[in-house]
Short mmCIF file of C-alpha atoms in Angstrom, two decimals:
data_model
loop_
_atom_site.label_atom_id
_atom_site.label_comp_id
_atom_site.label_asym_id
_atom_site.label_seq_id
_atom_site.Cartn_x
_atom_site.Cartn_y
_atom_site.Cartn_z
CA MET A 7 57.77 66.36 -38.11
CA ARG A 8 59.72 69.52 -38.91
CA ASP A 9 63.27 70.17 -37.72
CA VAL A 10 63.30 72.57 -34.77
CA ALA A 11 65.94 75.13 -33.75
CA VAL A 12 66.59 77.22 -30.65
CA ILE A 13 66.83 80.90 -31.63
CA GLY A 14 66.69 82.61 -28.27
CA ILE A 15 67.94 81.94 -24.74
CA GLY A 16 67.52 83.84 -21.49
CA MET A 17 68.40 83.22 -17.89
CA ASN A 18 68.54 85.50 -14.88
CA LYS A 19 70.97 85.38 -11.95
CA TRP A 20 69.88 82.54 -9.67
CA GLY A 21 69.89 82.54 -5.91
CA GLU A 22 67.82 83.77 -2.98
CA VAL A 23 66.01 86.47 -4.93
CA TRP A 24 63.70 87.85 -2.25
CA GLU A 25 63.03 91.11 -4.10
CA LYS A 26 61.45 89.36 -7.09
CA SER A 27 58.14 87.48 -7.39
CA ILE A 28 57.51 84.39 -9.49
CA SER A 29 55.91 86.67 -12.13
CA ASP A 30 59.04 88.85 -12.18
CA LEU A 31 61.28 85.81 -12.61
CA ILE A 32 59.21 84.51 -15.55
CA ALA A 33 59.07 87.93 -17.23
CA GLU A 34 62.78 88.62 -16.76
CA SER A 35 63.93 85.39 -18.42
CA ALA A 36 61.25 85.64 -21.13
CA LEU A 37 62.39 89.16 -22.08
CA LEU A 38 66.05 88.07 -22.15
CA ALA A 39 65.11 85.25 -24.56
CA LEU A 40 63.02 87.56 -26.75
CA ASP A 41 65.93 90.05 -26.90
CA ASP A 42 68.38 87.26 -27.73
CA ALA A 43 66.15 86.17 -30.63
CA GLY A 44 65.34 89.73 -31.71
CA LEU A 45 61.60 89.14 -31.33
CA ASP A 46 58.85 90.85 -29.36
CA LYS A 47 56.17 88.18 -29.53
CA VAL A 48 55.67 84.43 -29.90
CA ASP A 49 52.80 82.18 -31.01
CA ALA A 50 52.58 80.06 -27.86
CA MET A 51 54.21 79.69 -24.48
CA TYR A 52 54.92 76.72 -22.19
CA ILE A 53 55.80 77.20 -18.55
CA GLY A 54 57.57 74.40 -16.71
CA CYS A 55 56.98 74.66 -12.97
CA MET A 56 56.77 72.02 -10.28
CA SER A 57 54.87 73.58 -7.43
CA SER A 58 54.10 77.29 -7.58
CA GLY A 59 51.03 76.49 -5.47
CA LEU A 60 52.96 75.11 -2.50
CA PHE A 61 55.90 77.51 -2.84
CA THR A 62 54.03 80.74 -3.58
CA ASP A 63 50.26 80.04 -3.31
CA GLN A 64 50.06 80.86 -7.02
CA GLU A 65 48.70 78.56 -9.74
CA HIS A 66 47.49 79.44 -13.26
CA LEU A 67 50.92 80.13 -14.70
CA GLY A 68 49.32 79.65 -18.13
CA SER A 69 48.05 83.19 -17.66
CA ILE A 70 50.83 84.62 -15.47
CA GLY A 71 53.46 83.69 -18.08
CA PRO A 72 52.09 85.45 -21.16
CA ASP A 73 50.62 88.29 -19.07
CA TYR A 74 53.85 89.36 -17.34
CA ALA A 75 55.91 88.70 -20.49
CA GLY A 76 53.64 91.29 -22.11
CA ILE A 77 52.38 89.00 -24.85
CA CYS A 78 48.66 88.40 -24.11
CA PRO A 79 46.60 86.91 -25.74
CA THR A 80 49.32 84.34 -26.55
CA PRO A 81 48.20 80.96 -25.16
CA GLY A 82 50.13 79.64 -22.17
CA THR A 83 50.28 76.08 -20.85
CA ARG A 84 51.91 74.96 -17.63
CA VAL A 85 53.74 71.64 -17.70
CA GLU A 86 54.49 69.70 -14.51
CA SER A 87 56.63 66.63 -13.99
CA ALA A 88 58.25 67.46 -10.63
CA CYS A 89 61.92 68.39 -11.10
CA ALA A 90 61.64 67.36 -14.76
CA SER A 91 58.97 70.01 -15.38
CA GLY A 92 61.43 72.16 -17.35
CA GLY A 93 62.55 69.31 -19.58
CA ALA A 94 58.95 68.21 -20.12
CA ALA A 95 58.03 71.79 -21.05
CA ILE A 96 60.90 71.88 -23.57
CA ARG A 97 59.60 68.65 -25.07
CA SER A 98 56.08 70.09 -25.27
CA GLY A 99 57.40 73.20 -27.03
CA PHE A 100 59.56 71.08 -29.34
CA LEU A 101 56.61 68.86 -30.32
CA HIS A 102 54.43 71.94 -30.79
CA VAL A 103 56.83 73.46 -33.33
CA ALA A 104 57.75 70.12 -34.91
CA SER A 105 54.08 69.34 -35.50
CA GLY A 106 53.58 72.55 -37.45
CA ALA A 107 50.88 73.82 -35.09
CA SER A 108 52.83 77.05 -34.41
CA ASP A 109 56.11 78.56 -35.63
CA ILE A 110 57.50 80.50 -32.69
CA VAL A 111 57.15 78.94 -29.24
CA MET A 112 58.67 80.12 -26.00
CA VAL A 113 59.43 77.73 -23.15
CA VAL A 114 60.02 79.17 -19.69
CA GLY A 115 60.99 77.19 -16.62
CA VAL A 116 60.56 78.72 -13.19
CA GLU A 117 60.53 78.02 -9.47
CA LYS A 118 60.29 80.53 -6.66
CA MET A 119 61.32 78.53 -3.59
CA THR A 120 62.47 80.94 -0.89
CA ASP A 121 59.11 82.45 0.03
CA VAL A 122 58.66 79.45 2.40
CA ASP A 123 60.91 78.13 5.17
CA GLY A 124 63.11 75.05 4.89
CA ALA A 125 60.63 72.54 6.34
CA LYS A 126 57.87 73.69 3.98
CA ALA A 127 60.24 73.63 1.02
CA THR A 128 61.33 70.10 1.98
CA PHE A 129 57.66 69.10 2.16
CA ALA A 130 56.85 70.73 -1.20
CA LEU A 131 59.74 68.91 -2.87
CA ALA A 132 58.70 65.64 -1.23
CA THR A 133 55.36 65.79 -3.07
CA ALA A 134 57.32 64.48 -6.08
CA ALA A 135 57.46 61.15 -4.23
CA ASP A 136 54.54 58.82 -3.41
CA GLN A 137 52.49 60.58 -0.70
CA GLU A 138 50.95 57.41 0.72
CA TYR A 139 53.91 55.03 0.74
CA GLU A 140 57.02 57.25 0.87
CA VAL A 141 56.23 60.74 2.19
CA PHE A 142 53.82 59.25 4.77
CA HIS A 143 56.79 57.62 6.48
CA GLY A 144 58.74 60.88 6.69
CA VAL A 145 61.22 60.28 3.88
CA THR A 146 62.64 63.31 2.07
CA PHE A 147 64.37 63.70 -1.30
CA PRO A 148 67.81 63.76 0.26
CA GLY A 149 66.60 60.61 2.10
CA LEU A 150 65.59 58.80 -1.10
CA TYR A 151 68.86 59.67 -2.86
CA ALA A 152 70.79 58.77 0.29
CA MET A 153 69.24 55.30 0.12
CA MET A 154 70.22 55.07 -3.55
CA ALA A 155 73.74 56.19 -2.56
CA ASN A 156 74.04 53.55 0.18
CA HIS A 157 72.82 50.91 -2.26
CA HIS A 158 75.30 52.03 -4.94
CA MET A 159 78.17 52.17 -2.43
CA ASN A 160 77.34 48.70 -1.15
CA LYS A 161 76.91 47.16 -4.61
CA TYR A 162 79.79 48.80 -6.51
CA CYS A 163 82.15 49.94 -3.73
CA THR A 164 81.51 53.56 -4.69
CA THR A 165 83.32 55.71 -2.10
CA ARG A 166 82.43 58.75 -0.03
CA ASP A 167 85.26 60.64 -1.79
CA GLN A 168 83.86 59.78 -5.22
CA LEU A 169 80.48 61.24 -4.27
CA ALA A 170 82.15 64.39 -2.93
CA GLN A 171 84.22 64.77 -6.10
CA VAL A 172 81.00 65.42 -8.07
CA ALA A 173 80.40 68.49 -5.88
CA VAL A 174 84.04 69.61 -6.09
CA LYS A 175 84.00 69.38 -9.91
CA ASN A 176 80.66 71.10 -10.36
CA HIS A 177 81.51 73.94 -8.00
CA LYS A 178 84.78 74.45 -9.87
CA ASN A 179 82.74 74.95 -13.06
CA GLY A 180 79.99 76.97 -11.41
CA LYS A 181 82.53 79.36 -9.91
CA LEU A 182 83.08 80.60 -13.46
CA ASN A 183 79.35 80.93 -14.25
CA PRO A 184 78.16 84.45 -13.35
CA LEU A 185 74.54 83.27 -13.19
CA ALA A 186 75.24 80.49 -10.67
CA GLN A 187 73.89 80.71 -7.12
CA PHE A 188 77.10 79.49 -5.45
CA GLN A 189 80.14 80.76 -7.35
CA MET A 190 82.62 79.18 -5.00
CA ASP A 191 84.97 76.23 -4.75
CA VAL A 192 84.42 73.44 -2.26
CA THR A 193 86.98 70.83 -1.22
CA LEU A 194 86.53 67.09 -0.68
CA ASP A 195 86.93 67.61 3.06
CA GLN A 196 84.39 70.42 3.14
CA VAL A 197 81.82 68.25 1.37
CA LYS A 198 82.43 65.23 3.59
CA ASN A 199 82.49 67.20 6.85
CA ALA A 200 79.52 69.46 6.15
CA VAL A 201 76.28 69.16 8.13
CA MET A 202 74.70 65.74 7.58
CA VAL A 203 71.29 65.95 5.90
CA SER A 204 70.56 62.28 5.30
CA ASP A 205 73.39 59.77 5.74
CA PRO A 206 75.67 59.59 3.78
CA LEU A 207 74.70 62.88 2.07
CA THR A 208 75.79 66.15 3.64
CA ILE A 209 74.39 69.54 2.74
CA LEU A 210 77.20 69.93 0.18
CA ASP A 211 76.07 66.73 -1.57
CA CYS A 212 72.66 68.37 -2.09
CA SER A 213 71.60 70.95 -4.66
CA PRO A 214 70.36 74.12 -3.00
CA ILE A 215 66.97 75.80 -2.65
CA THR A 216 66.90 78.43 -5.38
CA ASP A 217 64.77 81.12 -6.98
CA GLY A 218 65.26 81.32 -10.72
CA ALA A 219 63.93 81.08 -14.23
CA ALA A 220 65.21 80.32 -17.70
CA ALA A 221 63.67 80.66 -21.16
CA VAL A 222 64.27 79.48 -24.71
CA ILE A 223 62.55 80.31 -28.00
CA LEU A 224 62.03 77.57 -30.57
CA CYS A 225 61.21 77.88 -34.26
CA PRO A 226 61.25 75.71 -37.41
CA ALA A 227 64.92 75.14 -38.33
CA ASP A 228 64.42 76.39 -41.89
CA LYS A 229 63.25 79.76 -40.59
CA ALA A 230 65.98 80.21 -37.97
CA LYS A 231 68.44 82.04 -40.24
CA SER A 232 65.84 84.58 -41.34
CA ILE A 233 65.09 85.46 -37.71
CA SER A 234 68.50 85.33 -36.01
CA LYS A 235 72.09 85.85 -37.16
CA LYS A 236 73.44 83.64 -34.37
CA ARG A 237 74.65 80.10 -34.94
CA VAL A 238 71.70 77.79 -35.61
CA VAL A 239 71.34 75.16 -32.89
CA LYS A 240 68.92 72.36 -33.72
CA VAL A 241 66.99 70.17 -31.31
CA LYS A 242 67.90 66.86 -32.92
CA GLY A 243 66.53 64.41 -30.38
CA SER A 244 63.93 64.29 -27.65
CA GLY A 245 63.20 61.33 -25.39
CA HIS A 246 60.94 60.94 -22.37
CA ALA A 247 60.23 57.99 -20.08
CA SER A 248 58.68 57.15 -16.73
CA ASP A 249 59.38 54.69 -13.93
CA THR A 250 57.54 53.65 -10.76
CA ILE A 251 56.94 56.60 -8.46
CA GLN A 252 58.10 54.50 -5.50
CA LEU A 253 61.82 53.88 -5.32
CA ALA A 254 61.12 50.63 -3.43
CA GLN A 255 59.30 49.19 -6.47
CA ARG A 256 62.22 49.51 -8.91
CA LYS A 257 64.02 46.36 -9.96
CA ASP A 258 67.37 47.99 -9.15
CA LEU A 259 67.48 50.58 -6.35
CA SER A 260 70.45 52.46 -7.78
CA TYR A 261 69.85 52.33 -11.53
CA LEU A 262 67.91 55.02 -13.42
CA LYS A 263 65.96 53.04 -15.98
CA SER A 264 63.85 56.02 -17.08
CA THR A 265 67.05 57.91 -17.93
CA GLU A 266 68.40 54.98 -19.93
CA ILE A 267 65.20 54.75 -21.97
CA ALA A 268 64.76 58.50 -22.49
CA ALA A 269 68.39 58.74 -23.65
CA LYS A 270 68.02 55.80 -26.04
CA LYS A 271 64.94 57.43 -27.59
CA ALA A 272 66.64 60.82 -27.92
CA LEU A 273 69.81 59.32 -29.41
CA GLU A 274 67.79 57.27 -31.86
CA MET A 275 65.84 60.33 -33.01
CA ALA A 276 69.09 62.27 -33.42
CA GLY A 277 70.75 59.39 -35.27
CA ARG A 278 73.59 59.48 -32.75
CA LYS A 279 75.37 57.20 -30.30
CA ILE A 280 76.40 58.25 -26.79
CA GLY A 281 80.01 58.30 -28.01
CA ASP A 282 79.09 61.12 -30.45
CA ILE A 283 78.06 63.43 -27.60
CA ASN A 284 80.65 66.15 -26.92
CA PHE A 285 79.29 67.28 -23.53
CA ALA A 286 76.27 66.95 -21.25
CA GLU A 287 74.23 68.80 -18.68
CA VAL A 288 72.72 66.29 -16.27
CA HIS A 289 70.46 66.31 -13.23
CA ASP A 290 72.89 66.34 -10.29
CA CYS A 291 70.25 67.13 -7.68
CA PHE A 292 72.53 65.12 -5.37
CA THR A 293 76.11 64.02 -5.97
CA ILE A 294 75.04 60.36 -6.28
CA ALA A 295 72.52 61.37 -8.95
CA GLU A 296 75.22 62.50 -11.40
CA ILE A 297 77.07 59.22 -10.90
CA MET A 298 73.93 57.18 -11.59
CA VAL A 299 72.97 59.37 -14.58
CA VAL A 300 76.29 59.02 -16.42
CA GLU A 301 75.94 55.26 -15.92
CA ALA A 302 72.35 55.16 -17.22
CA LEU A 303 73.28 57.29 -20.23
CA GLY A 304 75.87 54.67 -21.13
CA ALA A 305 78.70 57.23 -20.94
CA VAL A 306 80.49 54.99 -18.42
CA GLU A 307 80.03 51.37 -17.38
CA VAL A 308 77.36 50.74 -14.73
CA GLY A 309 79.02 50.89 -11.32
CA LYS A 310 81.99 52.90 -12.63
CA GLY A 311 80.47 56.39 -12.32
CA GLY A 312 82.36 57.07 -9.11
CA PRO A 313 85.87 56.16 -10.34
CA ALA A 314 85.19 57.93 -13.67
CA THR A 315 84.38 61.15 -11.78
CA MET A 316 87.53 60.79 -9.68
CA ASP A 317 89.61 60.22 -12.84
CA GLY A 318 88.38 63.43 -14.46
CA VAL A 319 86.33 61.78 -17.22
CA THR A 320 83.46 64.22 -16.54
CA ALA A 321 85.61 67.35 -16.03
CA VAL A 322 85.36 70.24 -18.52
CA ASP A 323 88.50 68.95 -20.27
CA GLY A 324 87.59 65.28 -19.79
CA LYS A 325 86.39 62.70 -22.29
CA PHE A 326 82.73 63.29 -21.41
CA PRO A 327 82.38 66.76 -19.84
CA VAL A 328 79.39 66.93 -17.50
CA ASN A 329 77.81 70.04 -15.99
CA ALA A 330 80.19 72.69 -17.26
CA SER A 331 77.53 75.14 -16.05
CA GLY A 332 78.12 74.11 -12.44
CA GLY A 333 75.12 71.78 -12.58
CA LEU A 334 72.29 71.90 -10.10
CA LYS A 335 74.88 71.69 -7.30
CA SER A 336 76.53 75.06 -7.89
CA LYS A 337 74.27 76.84 -10.37
CA GLY A 338 71.22 76.17 -8.15
CA HIS A 339 68.09 74.10 -8.59
CA PRO A 340 64.89 76.10 -8.96
CA VAL A 341 63.22 72.82 -9.79
CA GLY A 342 60.90 73.80 -12.67
CA ALA A 343 63.60 76.01 -14.22
CA THR A 344 66.39 73.43 -14.26
CA GLY A 345 65.41 71.54 -17.43
CA VAL A 346 65.09 74.78 -19.40
CA ALA A 347 68.37 76.16 -18.03
CA GLN A 348 70.11 73.00 -19.25
CA ILE A 349 69.00 73.87 -22.80
CA VAL A 350 70.16 77.47 -22.32
CA GLU A 351 73.58 76.08 -21.32
CA LEU A 352 73.77 73.68 -24.30
CA VAL A 353 73.05 76.57 -26.68
CA LYS A 354 75.65 78.79 -24.97
CA GLN A 355 78.25 76.04 -25.27
CA ILE A 356 77.42 75.25 -28.91
CA ARG A 357 77.49 78.96 -29.79
CA GLY A 358 80.89 79.08 -28.07
CA THR A 359 79.78 81.83 -25.71
CA ALA A 360 80.27 80.12 -22.33
CA GLU A 361 82.74 81.84 -19.99
CA LYS A 362 86.46 81.13 -20.33
CA GLY A 363 87.56 78.14 -18.30
CA ARG A 364 84.20 76.39 -18.52
CA GLN A 365 83.71 76.52 -22.31
CA VAL A 366 83.96 72.94 -23.60
CA LYS A 367 86.31 72.57 -26.59
CA ASN A 368 84.59 71.53 -29.83
CA ALA A 369 81.17 71.64 -28.17
CA ASN A 370 78.97 70.85 -31.14
CA ILE A 371 76.68 68.06 -29.91
CA GLY A 372 75.27 68.38 -26.41
CA LEU A 373 72.92 66.27 -24.31
CA ALA A 374 70.60 67.47 -21.54
CA GLN A 375 69.13 65.05 -18.99
CA ASN A 376 66.49 66.25 -16.55
CA MET A 377 64.63 64.01 -14.11
CA GLY A 378 61.74 64.11 -11.71
CA GLY A 379 61.52 62.58 -8.27
CA SER A 380 63.90 59.73 -7.54
CA GLY A 381 64.12 59.10 -11.30
CA ALA A 382 60.41 58.40 -11.78
CA SER A 383 60.44 60.57 -14.90
CA SER A 384 63.30 61.52 -17.18
CA VAL A 385 63.60 63.77 -20.20
CA VAL A 386 66.61 63.83 -22.52
CA HIS A 387 67.30 66.28 -25.35
CA ILE A 388 70.13 66.38 -27.87
CA LEU A 389 71.12 69.66 -29.46
CA GLU A 390 73.49 70.08 -32.38
CA GLY A 391 75.08 73.11 -33.99
CA GLU A 392 74.66 73.51 -37.73
CA MET B 29 47.24 64.20 6.67
CA SER B 30 43.54 64.59 6.00
CA SER B 31 40.95 62.28 7.59
CA PRO B 32 39.82 60.63 4.31
CA ARG B 33 43.43 59.94 3.31
CA ASN B 34 44.22 58.49 6.69
CA TRP B 35 41.12 56.28 6.60
CA ARG B 36 41.76 55.14 3.01
CA GLY B 37 45.20 53.80 3.88
CA MET B 38 44.15 51.75 6.92
CA PRO B 39 43.85 48.31 5.23
CA GLN B 40 47.50 48.53 4.18
CA ARG B 41 48.96 50.47 7.10
CA TYR B 42 47.10 48.55 9.81
CA ARG B 43 46.74 45.10 8.29
CA LEU B 44 49.35 44.88 5.48
CA GLU B 45 46.63 43.93 2.98
CA ALA B 46 47.95 43.23 -0.52
CA ALA B 47 46.68 41.73 -3.78
CA LYS B 48 47.97 38.72 -5.73
CA CYS B 49 47.57 38.75 -9.51
CA LYS B 50 45.54 35.71 -10.56
CA LYS B 51 47.33 35.59 -13.91
CA CYS B 52 51.03 35.87 -13.04
CA GLY B 53 51.06 35.58 -9.25
CA LYS B 54 52.78 38.92 -8.63
CA VAL B 55 52.01 40.34 -5.18
CA LEU B 56 51.09 44.04 -5.26
CA PHE B 57 51.45 46.23 -2.19
CA PRO B 58 49.44 48.38 -2.17
CA PRO B 59 46.83 46.68 -4.38
CA ARG B 60 46.32 48.19 -7.84
CA LEU B 61 43.67 47.98 -10.55
CA VAL B 62 46.05 46.46 -13.05
CA CYS B 63 49.15 44.29 -12.71
CA PRO B 64 52.18 46.19 -14.03
CA GLU B 65 53.86 42.88 -15.01
CA CYS B 66 51.18 41.12 -17.07
CA HIS B 67 48.31 43.66 -17.22
CA GLY B 68 46.02 41.20 -15.45
CA ARG B 69 43.04 42.75 -13.74
CA GLU B 70 41.90 39.98 -11.44
CA PHE B 71 43.39 39.62 -7.98
CA GLU B 72 42.93 37.63 -4.84
CA PRO B 73 43.44 39.23 -1.42
CA THR B 74 46.63 38.43 0.45
CA HIS B 75 48.96 39.95 3.01
CA ILE B 76 52.61 40.90 2.82
CA GLY B 77 54.92 39.25 5.33
CA ASN B 78 55.82 41.07 8.54
CA THR B 79 59.50 40.17 8.49
CA GLY B 80 62.22 41.07 6.05
CA LYS B 81 65.69 42.40 5.40
CA VAL B 82 66.98 45.94 4.98
CA GLU B 83 68.08 46.50 1.37
CA THR B 84 69.14 50.11 1.90
CA PHE B 85 68.68 52.76 4.56
CA THR B 86 69.37 56.31 5.66
CA VAL B 87 69.01 58.52 8.72
CA ILE B 88 66.85 61.59 8.11
CA ARG B 89 68.37 64.52 10.00
CA VAL B 90 66.58 67.34 8.17
CA ALA B 91 62.90 66.43 8.32
CA PRO B 92 59.88 67.77 6.42
CA SER B 93 57.07 69.62 8.17
CA GLY B 94 55.13 67.11 10.28
CA PHE B 95 58.28 65.15 11.22
CA THR B 96 60.62 67.83 12.57
CA ASP B 97 60.00 66.71 16.18
CA GLN B 98 61.11 63.15 15.37
CA ALA B 99 64.46 63.85 13.64
CA PRO B 100 66.86 62.15 13.50
CA TYR B 101 65.04 58.98 12.46
CA ALA B 102 65.98 55.99 10.34
CA VAL B 103 64.22 55.06 7.09
CA ALA B 104 64.83 51.88 5.13
CA ILE B 105 63.68 49.94 2.11
CA VAL B 106 62.80 46.48 3.41
CA ASN B 107 62.39 43.35 1.32
CA VAL B 108 59.48 41.44 2.89
CA GLY B 109 59.55 38.52 0.44
CA ASP B 110 57.22 37.55 -2.45
CA GLY B 111 59.03 40.18 -4.55
CA VAL B 112 57.72 43.02 -2.39
CA ARG B 113 59.80 45.87 -1.03
CA ILE B 114 58.40 48.57 1.23
CA LEU B 115 59.74 51.84 2.56
CA CYS B 116 59.23 52.56 6.26
CA GLN B 117 60.91 53.94 9.34
CA VAL B 118 63.16 51.75 11.44
CA ALA B 119 62.45 52.21 15.15
CA ASP B 120 64.32 51.10 18.28
CA VAL B 121 67.67 51.29 16.56
CA GLU B 122 70.77 53.46 16.86
CA PRO B 123 71.95 54.91 13.51
CA GLU B 124 75.29 53.09 13.75
CA GLU B 125 73.52 49.73 14.19
CA LEU B 126 71.80 50.01 10.80
CA ALA B 127 73.19 47.82 8.05
CA ILE B 128 72.23 46.47 4.65
CA GLY B 129 71.03 42.88 5.13
CA MET B 130 69.83 43.53 8.69
CA PRO B 131 66.81 41.36 9.61
CA VAL B 132 63.76 43.31 10.77
CA LYS B 133 60.13 42.71 11.66
CA LEU B 134 57.21 45.10 11.12
CA GLU B 135 55.39 46.46 14.15
CA PHE B 136 52.32 48.66 14.55
CA ARG B 137 53.44 52.13 15.61
CA LYS B 138 52.47 55.79 15.60
CA VAL B 139 53.94 57.30 12.42
CA GLN B 140 52.77 60.93 12.42
CA SER B 141 51.60 63.11 15.28
CA ASP B 142 48.47 65.18 14.86
CA GLY B 143 49.30 68.18 12.71
CA GLU B 144 46.97 70.85 11.36
CA SER B 145 44.24 68.29 10.64
CA GLY B 146 44.30 66.80 14.14
CA VAL B 147 44.71 63.26 12.78
CA ILE B 148 47.21 60.91 14.42
CA SER B 149 48.43 58.41 11.81
CA TYR B 150 49.43 54.88 12.70
CA GLY B 151 51.11 52.27 10.56
CA TYR B 152 54.03 49.86 10.28
CA LYS B 153 57.60 50.51 11.30
CA ALA B 154 60.46 48.06 11.10
CA VAL B 155 62.34 47.09 14.24
CA PRO B 156 65.58 45.09 14.32
CA VAL B 157 65.48 41.37 15.08
CA PHE B 158 68.56 40.49 17.12
#
C-alpha cells in the first residue's frame, strides 16, 4: 500500500440551506476542495451520503457528484453506512489511492435534510436502526442514545450536568467556527431545561438537522508536494468495524465496541498509541455519545468520560482536545457529510489554519471517529502532518 | 409498514418464536441463519420468556412519522432471560414510575395504527408487574 496524503479540503457554510439543492451542496464543496488543491479534475470520486432518497427523493449520487462538479466522465461511487457514510467514503477513497488504482481521488460527503419536515427526518434517520425490532416499536435515535445515557448514568453515576457540559464545550468551540450551523454559546441550565426530546436528552443534547457538504482530495503522499505548496498531511491510519445493528443485542448497552476496534486498527496502522494523539474530532451526535466515544478510544477510563469532560480534559486547551470544530452539536450534522468534515477539520488544524481561539496548540497528529446508528458501525482515521 | 413485512414478523411479534443453537445453546431472537457466537447453523425452535426486567428505558416525546399520535410513550430494553434482550414499548405506566430493574411482563398489544399502507401492526409491549 502507498502512503496517502490530503491535498485539498472544502466545506460550505452549514445550516438550513433552503436555496441550495443536494447537487449544489456537492458541487460547492467539491469546487472548494479542487481550488484548495489547485486542480480542476480528479481520477475518481466517492460520495458519502446516508439517505438522499428519503430526504430528497434523489438517488444515483454516483452520477450527480461528478456531473455537478463538472468532471464527467470521472467515475463516481456512493458509499452508505448511515451516519458513518462520510467516514466510510474517506476509507474507500484512501484504499483506492493506497492500492495504486488511481492517483487523485475526491471524497465528498453530503446530506440535504431540510427538504422534509421533522417527523419525516426523524423517520429517515431511524432507518439506521433495525426496522423490524427497533423502529417497529417507535424508537428514535434520540431514544436509543437516551437509553444508552440512562444505562451509563446508572452504571457509572454519570450526571445530567456532565452530559450538558459536552454541549456547552462544543458550542463554545463552534461559536468560533464560521462554517458552523449554530455559532452560539449555550449554558448548562439552557441545555438541561430545554425541550425534552427523549428522557434524559433535551433538544440541546441532540445534534441538529442540517444541510451541508464537505470534500477532500487525496493523492499518493510522494506526489503531494508537486501538486500543492501547503503542508503535507498524511492519512496514517484507517480502521473500520461493525457491531450488532440492535442496541439490545450488545454485551454492554453503553460501550461502543465498534469504536474501540476501529480505533485500535487505525492506531496500529499508524504505529501510534492513543497517548500520541494531539486532538480528535468525534461523533457527538448526542452529548452522551462523545462521553462514550472518548471512553472507547481509550483516551479516558471507561465510566470516567463524564468527569473528564467536566474537568476540561476534552477542552481545546485540555489534555485531549475533542471537537474543536464545534462537533456535530454546534457545527451541525448533515449525516453523510459529517465524516468528511471531520477530515477537513483535522487538516485545517494540522495546517494551523483553524480560527483563533479554537486552534489546538501543537496539532500535528489528529484522530477522527465517525459512527453509524447507535454505534453499529465505526470508522476511525489518523492524520499526521509531515 | 407494508403487508409482506407485517406478515413476515408475525411468528416473533405474535408468538415470541425464537431459535436455540444446537451447538452452543444460545437463544436467538429473532431466529437467524447462523449463530453469531459459534457459527452453528442448526437450531431448534423455542420461545423467549414473557417476563423480564427493564435494563434501560426512555420516554419518546418527539416521535417519528407513524407514531406522532402516541407520543409521549415509554420504550425500554428488557432482559427476558436466556441471554436475550428485546426492545419494546412499555404500556400502562407513567414516565416517573419507570426504573432500571423494574419487573415487566410482555402483553399482546396494538403497536402501530394503520398508516399509508392501511396495515394495523400488533405485537408485544411490556407492562409493569406490581
